[in-house]
């Protein structure tokens, strides 16, 4: 301990930043020097509280009192980062816990079970107020007030001049709109759950001139409009809790969307992000969409869940990615792209393709061929299979190497690096055989097999003619690659 006490404050604080508040408090009891470091620690992590210390209302109140004294003793010492994980107890859960703890005691009339419910949230928020007063730079809050109350998250937190990073799990909390009078220095903002009013997004557009990263997860809002001249990364995960998403961000480089909708005609997407380099879209298609100019897009991930015949919609989305170089598609998207006699989307610039599929079933093979025809310059490929539990094995062996050779796919001569995870059936094995025999420029192939199929697949592929300069590796694994 003496050696640690002699460390410069900056070094000691860096080490202490890995401790939770419980361990930090224990450290502060070791010596006078340790107490000084404890009270001046700029990184605070209020997480990892033991169940024993939260089992009764009285014990939880003792924790609050201890932390109140801690903030009083540390005074105005700067807080650089503050992380809080605190969940208010629900009355029914408390009764169950206490009844299981002591079967001979009747807690049905114990007022202690329900009285501190609302107080807890506001006492936790007093910690946040202290952090704001101490010029906090990073806030990470997961404060669940419970379902019986729906307090408002204090809007003045967003106006803290020193705050650059804010992550909040709102739970059932509603988010009020901060004042438009003051600008914010936020660079990173993450909101999870909760009710967000439309005016809040106007505030982001008007007052967050430094924001670079925005994350929205399962927030409830009517419509979302994001206009920013500084935003570089925007990520959101949502269901059908809002109808319209408008994005106008001239510096946006990464857009990640997971949007599950029920009625395609009800929703609309408008995107203006001329500098977009990475685009990931999971979920359903909507009829009204404008992806904007994606001329400098480098990598895209389209994992759609089309409903019915959506060939034209999926085809249009893929055509908008014609400048893309790295592309990942799932099985549903590949199938939706295929229509007998139709032309594949022109993806001449794609040089790296990732496929996430269940298995190489017979009905998927023609769709894969059609997709490959639109990628003549493909040189890297990753095929990842993960069959569902109810996946039939009878329809995975309808296409042999002769079929693949007859397709005369242009990309075969460009292939250099291939990774493929094989499942049951021979369709995937026959495709691999075709690549090993015909891909003249192939440099490396990694073949991942299920344990029960490894020996058989190795034997079958060893019997094939191989490109002499290609390195072929086998690996046994059950893991999903992507």
Short mmCIF file of C-alpha atoms in Angstrom, two decimals, residues 139-379:
data_model
loop_
_atom_site.label_atom_id
_atom_site.label_comp_id
_atom_site.label_asym_id
_atom_site.label_seq_id
_atom_site.Cartn_x
_atom_site.Cartn_y
_atom_site.Cartn_z
CA UNK A 139 -22.25 10.45 -17.77
CA UNK A 140 -23.49 6.87 -18.14
CA UNK A 141 -26.85 6.41 -16.41
CA UNK A 142 -29.14 3.40 -16.17
CA UNK A 143 -31.73 4.47 -13.63
CA UNK A 144 -34.98 2.55 -13.67
CA UNK A 145 -37.61 4.31 -11.53
CA UNK A 146 -40.03 1.39 -11.85
CA UNK A 147 -43.33 1.17 -13.66
CA UNK A 148 -45.45 2.84 -10.99
CA UNK A 149 -43.95 6.29 -11.52
CA UNK A 150 -42.86 8.13 -14.63
CA UNK A 151 -40.66 11.06 -13.58
CA UNK A 152 -39.04 13.43 -16.01
CA UNK A 153 -35.33 13.34 -16.65
CA UNK A 154 -33.93 16.76 -15.68
CA UNK A 155 -33.28 18.70 -18.87
CA UNK A 156 -30.62 20.91 -17.30
CA UNK A 157 -28.20 17.94 -17.42
CA UNK A 158 -28.00 18.42 -21.19
CA UNK A 159 -26.90 22.00 -20.64
CA UNK A 160 -23.88 21.12 -18.48
CA UNK A 161 -21.04 23.00 -20.19
CA UNK A 162 -18.39 20.39 -19.34
CA UNK A 163 -20.48 17.39 -20.47
CA UNK A 164 -19.24 15.80 -23.71
CA UNK A 165 -20.63 12.25 -23.43
CA UNK A 166 -24.06 11.22 -22.14
CA UNK A 167 -25.61 7.76 -22.14
CA UNK A 168 -29.03 7.39 -20.51
CA UNK A 169 -31.36 4.42 -20.19
CA UNK A 170 -34.57 6.29 -19.52
CA UNK A 171 -36.76 3.30 -18.69
CA UNK A 172 -40.27 4.71 -18.29
CA UNK A 173 -38.91 8.21 -17.78
CA UNK A 174 -40.01 10.97 -20.12
CA UNK A 175 -37.49 13.36 -21.61
CA UNK A 176 -38.32 17.04 -21.60
CA UNK A 177 -36.91 19.45 -24.14
CA UNK A 178 -33.90 21.45 -22.88
CA UNK A 179 -33.76 25.19 -23.29
CA UNK A 180 -32.89 26.42 -26.78
CA UNK A 181 -31.16 29.43 -25.22
CA UNK A 182 -27.92 27.57 -24.44
CA UNK A 183 -25.75 25.49 -26.72
CA UNK A 184 -24.48 22.05 -25.74
CA UNK A 185 -20.94 20.69 -25.95
CA UNK A 186 -22.11 17.09 -26.26
CA UNK A 187 -20.12 14.96 -28.70
CA UNK A 188 -21.71 11.60 -27.84
CA UNK A 189 -25.37 11.05 -26.94
CA UNK A 190 -27.07 7.69 -26.37
CA UNK A 191 -30.73 7.40 -25.36
CA UNK A 192 -32.40 4.09 -24.54
CA UNK A 193 -36.12 3.57 -23.94
CA UNK A 194 -38.27 6.35 -22.54
CA UNK A 195 -40.56 8.87 -24.17
CA UNK A 196 -38.84 11.52 -26.26
CA UNK A 197 -40.80 14.50 -27.53
CA UNK A 198 -40.35 15.79 -31.07
CA UNK A 199 -38.94 19.07 -29.79
CA UNK A 200 -35.93 17.22 -28.39
CA UNK A 201 -34.69 16.36 -31.87
CA UNK A 202 -35.12 19.99 -32.88
CA UNK A 203 -32.96 20.88 -29.90
CA UNK A 204 -30.26 18.45 -31.10
CA UNK A 205 -30.35 20.01 -34.55
CA UNK A 206 -30.26 23.57 -33.24
CA UNK A 207 -28.09 23.46 -30.12
CA UNK A 208 -25.74 20.46 -30.42
CA UNK A 209 -23.17 21.93 -32.79
CA UNK A 210 -20.39 19.57 -31.63
CA UNK A 211 -22.26 16.28 -31.63
CA UNK A 212 -20.54 13.49 -33.57
CA UNK A 213 -22.21 10.28 -32.37
CA UNK A 214 -25.94 9.74 -31.76
CA UNK A 215 -27.49 6.44 -30.62
CA UNK A 216 -31.25 5.91 -30.18
CA UNK A 217 -32.50 2.57 -28.89
CA UNK A 218 -36.20 1.78 -28.47
CA UNK A 219 -37.17 5.37 -27.75
CA UNK A 220 -40.81 6.31 -28.21
CA UNK A 221 -41.38 9.33 -30.45
CA UNK A 222 -43.83 10.50 -33.10
CA UNK A 223 -41.35 11.45 -35.80
CA UNK A 224 -37.59 11.84 -35.84
CA UNK A 225 -35.82 14.55 -37.80
CA UNK A 226 -32.07 14.88 -37.39
CA UNK A 227 -30.33 17.81 -39.04
CA UNK A 228 -26.69 18.28 -38.12
CA UNK A 229 -23.55 19.71 -39.66
CA UNK A 230 -21.28 17.81 -37.23
CA UNK A 231 -22.84 14.35 -36.79
CA UNK A 232 -20.60 11.52 -38.06
CA UNK A 233 -22.29 8.38 -36.68
CA UNK A 234 -26.01 7.74 -36.23
CA UNK A 235 -27.36 4.44 -34.91
CA UNK A 236 -30.91 3.57 -33.98
CA UNK A 237 -32.84 0.46 -33.05
CA UNK A 238 -36.60 0.70 -33.02
CA UNK A 239 -39.88 -0.95 -33.80
CA UNK A 240 -42.89 0.87 -35.23
CA UNK A 241 -43.06 3.48 -32.46
CA UNK A 242 -42.54 6.31 -34.98
CA UNK A 243 -43.59 6.82 -38.59
CA UNK A 244 -41.05 9.14 -40.21
CA UNK A 245 -37.27 9.31 -40.09
CA UNK A 246 -35.61 12.28 -41.75
CA UNK A 247 -31.82 12.52 -41.80
CA UNK A 248 -29.94 15.51 -43.14
CA UNK A 249 -26.31 15.31 -42.06
CA UNK A 250 -23.63 16.45 -44.47
CA UNK A 251 -20.75 14.90 -42.48
CA UNK A 252 -22.44 11.61 -41.59
CA UNK A 253 -20.11 8.67 -42.30
CA UNK A 254 -21.85 5.76 -40.56
CA UNK A 255 -25.58 4.99 -40.47
CA UNK A 256 -26.84 1.92 -38.60
CA UNK A 257 -30.57 1.21 -38.64
CA UNK A 258 -32.64 -1.60 -37.16
CA UNK A 259 -36.23 -0.71 -37.90
CA UNK A 260 -39.00 -3.28 -37.52
CA UNK A 261 -42.27 -2.09 -39.04
CA UNK A 262 -45.68 -3.68 -39.55
CA UNK A 263 -47.21 -1.64 -42.36
CA UNK A 264 -44.77 -0.68 -45.18
CA UNK A 265 -47.10 1.98 -46.59
CA UNK A 266 -47.29 3.87 -43.29
CA UNK A 267 -43.60 4.67 -42.83
CA UNK A 268 -41.09 6.80 -44.67
CA UNK A 269 -37.33 7.29 -44.69
CA UNK A 270 -35.51 10.28 -46.13
CA UNK A 271 -31.74 10.34 -46.03
CA UNK A 272 -29.33 13.06 -47.09
CA UNK A 273 -25.80 11.98 -46.18
CA UNK A 274 -23.51 12.55 -49.17
CA UNK A 275 -20.39 11.49 -47.22
CA UNK A 276 -21.80 8.19 -45.99
CA UNK A 277 -19.19 5.40 -46.00
CA UNK A 278 -20.88 2.68 -43.93
CA UNK A 279 -24.56 1.75 -44.08
CA UNK A 280 -26.26 -1.05 -42.12
CA UNK A 281 -29.99 -1.69 -42.45
CA UNK A 282 -31.77 -4.46 -40.56
CA UNK A 283 -35.51 -4.96 -40.55
CA UNK A 284 -38.32 -4.35 -42.99
CA UNK A 285 -38.65 -2.26 -46.12
CA UNK A 286 -41.02 0.66 -46.32
CA UNK A 287 -42.62 1.83 -49.55
CA UNK A 288 -41.61 5.46 -49.11
CA UNK A 289 -37.86 5.80 -48.91
CA UNK A 290 -35.14 8.00 -50.29
CA UNK A 291 -31.61 6.82 -49.56
CA UNK A 292 -30.06 9.85 -51.21
CA UNK A 293 -26.67 10.06 -52.87
CA UNK A 294 -24.42 7.16 -51.81
CA UNK A 295 -21.64 7.70 -54.33
CA UNK A 296 -18.76 7.31 -51.85
CA UNK A 297 -20.29 4.42 -49.88
CA UNK A 298 -17.64 1.79 -49.10
CA UNK A 299 -19.42 -0.83 -47.02
CA UNK A 300 -23.06 -1.85 -46.65
CA UNK A 301 -24.96 -4.47 -44.68
CA UNK A 302 -28.52 -5.19 -45.80
CA UNK A 303 -30.26 -7.72 -43.57
CA UNK A 304 -33.88 -7.39 -44.61
CA UNK A 305 -37.02 -9.24 -43.67
CA UNK A 306 -39.14 -8.73 -46.79
CA UNK A 307 -42.81 -9.67 -46.68
CA UNK A 308 -44.30 -11.27 -49.77
CA UNK A 309 -43.06 -10.36 -53.23
CA UNK A 310 -40.83 -7.32 -52.72
CA UNK A 311 -38.49 -7.87 -55.64
CA UNK A 312 -38.79 -4.31 -56.93
CA UNK A 313 -38.24 -2.71 -53.52
CA UNK A 314 -35.21 -4.86 -52.69
CA UNK A 315 -33.82 -4.46 -56.21
CA UNK A 316 -34.10 -0.67 -55.94
CA UNK A 317 -32.28 -0.62 -52.59
CA UNK A 318 -29.42 -2.75 -53.94
CA UNK A 319 -29.14 -0.60 -57.07
CA UNK A 320 -28.61 2.43 -54.86
CA UNK A 321 -25.51 0.67 -53.48
CA UNK A 322 -23.85 0.34 -56.89
CA UNK A 323 -20.68 2.16 -55.70
CA UNK A 324 -20.32 -0.09 -52.66
CA UNK A 325 -17.17 -2.24 -52.34
CA UNK A 326 -18.00 -4.41 -49.32
CA UNK A 327 -21.48 -5.92 -49.07
CA UNK A 328 -23.19 -8.24 -46.57
CA UNK A 329 -26.60 -9.78 -47.27
CA UNK A 330 -28.82 -12.24 -45.45
CA UNK A 331 -30.78 -15.12 -46.94
CA UNK A 332 -34.11 -13.26 -47.05
CA UNK A 333 -32.58 -10.42 -49.07
CA UNK A 334 -30.92 -12.80 -51.54
CA UNK A 335 -34.19 -14.68 -52.10
CA UNK A 336 -36.19 -11.48 -52.51
CA UNK A 337 -33.77 -10.31 -55.21
CA UNK A 338 -34.43 -13.33 -57.39
CA UNK A 339 -37.16 -13.48 -59.99
CA UNK A 340 -37.11 -15.88 -62.93
CA UNK A 341 -35.74 -14.14 -66.02
CA UNK A 342 -34.79 -10.96 -64.16
CA UNK A 343 -31.43 -9.21 -64.29
CA UNK A 344 -29.33 -9.00 -61.10
CA UNK A 345 -28.65 -5.58 -59.56
CA UNK A 346 -25.48 -4.02 -61.03
CA UNK A 347 -22.91 -4.41 -58.25
CA UNK A 348 -19.78 -4.22 -60.37
CA UNK A 349 -17.78 -2.44 -57.66
CA UNK A 350 -18.38 -5.07 -54.99
CA UNK A 351 -15.10 -6.85 -54.29
CA UNK A 352 -16.01 -8.42 -50.93
CA UNK A 353 -19.26 -10.27 -50.22
CA UNK A 354 -20.59 -11.73 -46.97
CA UNK A 355 -23.63 -14.00 -46.95
CA UNK A 356 -25.55 -14.90 -43.80
CA UNK A 357 -27.76 -17.86 -44.63
CA UNK A 358 -29.42 -20.76 -42.87
CA UNK A 359 -28.14 -23.43 -45.25
CA UNK A 360 -27.42 -23.79 -48.97
CA UNK A 361 -30.89 -25.19 -49.71
CA UNK A 362 -32.01 -26.01 -53.25
CA UNK A 363 -34.36 -23.02 -53.58
CA UNK A 364 -31.56 -20.63 -52.56
CA UNK A 365 -28.97 -21.78 -55.12
CA UNK A 366 -30.55 -20.09 -58.21
CA UNK A 367 -30.89 -16.86 -56.21
CA UNK A 368 -27.20 -17.04 -55.27
CA UNK A 369 -26.25 -17.58 -58.92
CA UNK A 370 -28.31 -14.57 -59.98
CA UNK A 371 -26.63 -12.43 -57.31
CA UNK A 372 -23.15 -13.60 -58.32
CA UNK A 373 -23.79 -12.59 -61.94
CA UNK A 374 -24.04 -8.97 -60.85
CA UNK A 375 -20.63 -9.08 -59.13
CA UNK A 376 -18.01 -9.80 -61.81
CA UNK A 377 -15.17 -8.27 -59.75
CA UNK A 378 -15.76 -10.19 -56.54
CA UNK A 379 -12.46 -11.32 -55.00
#
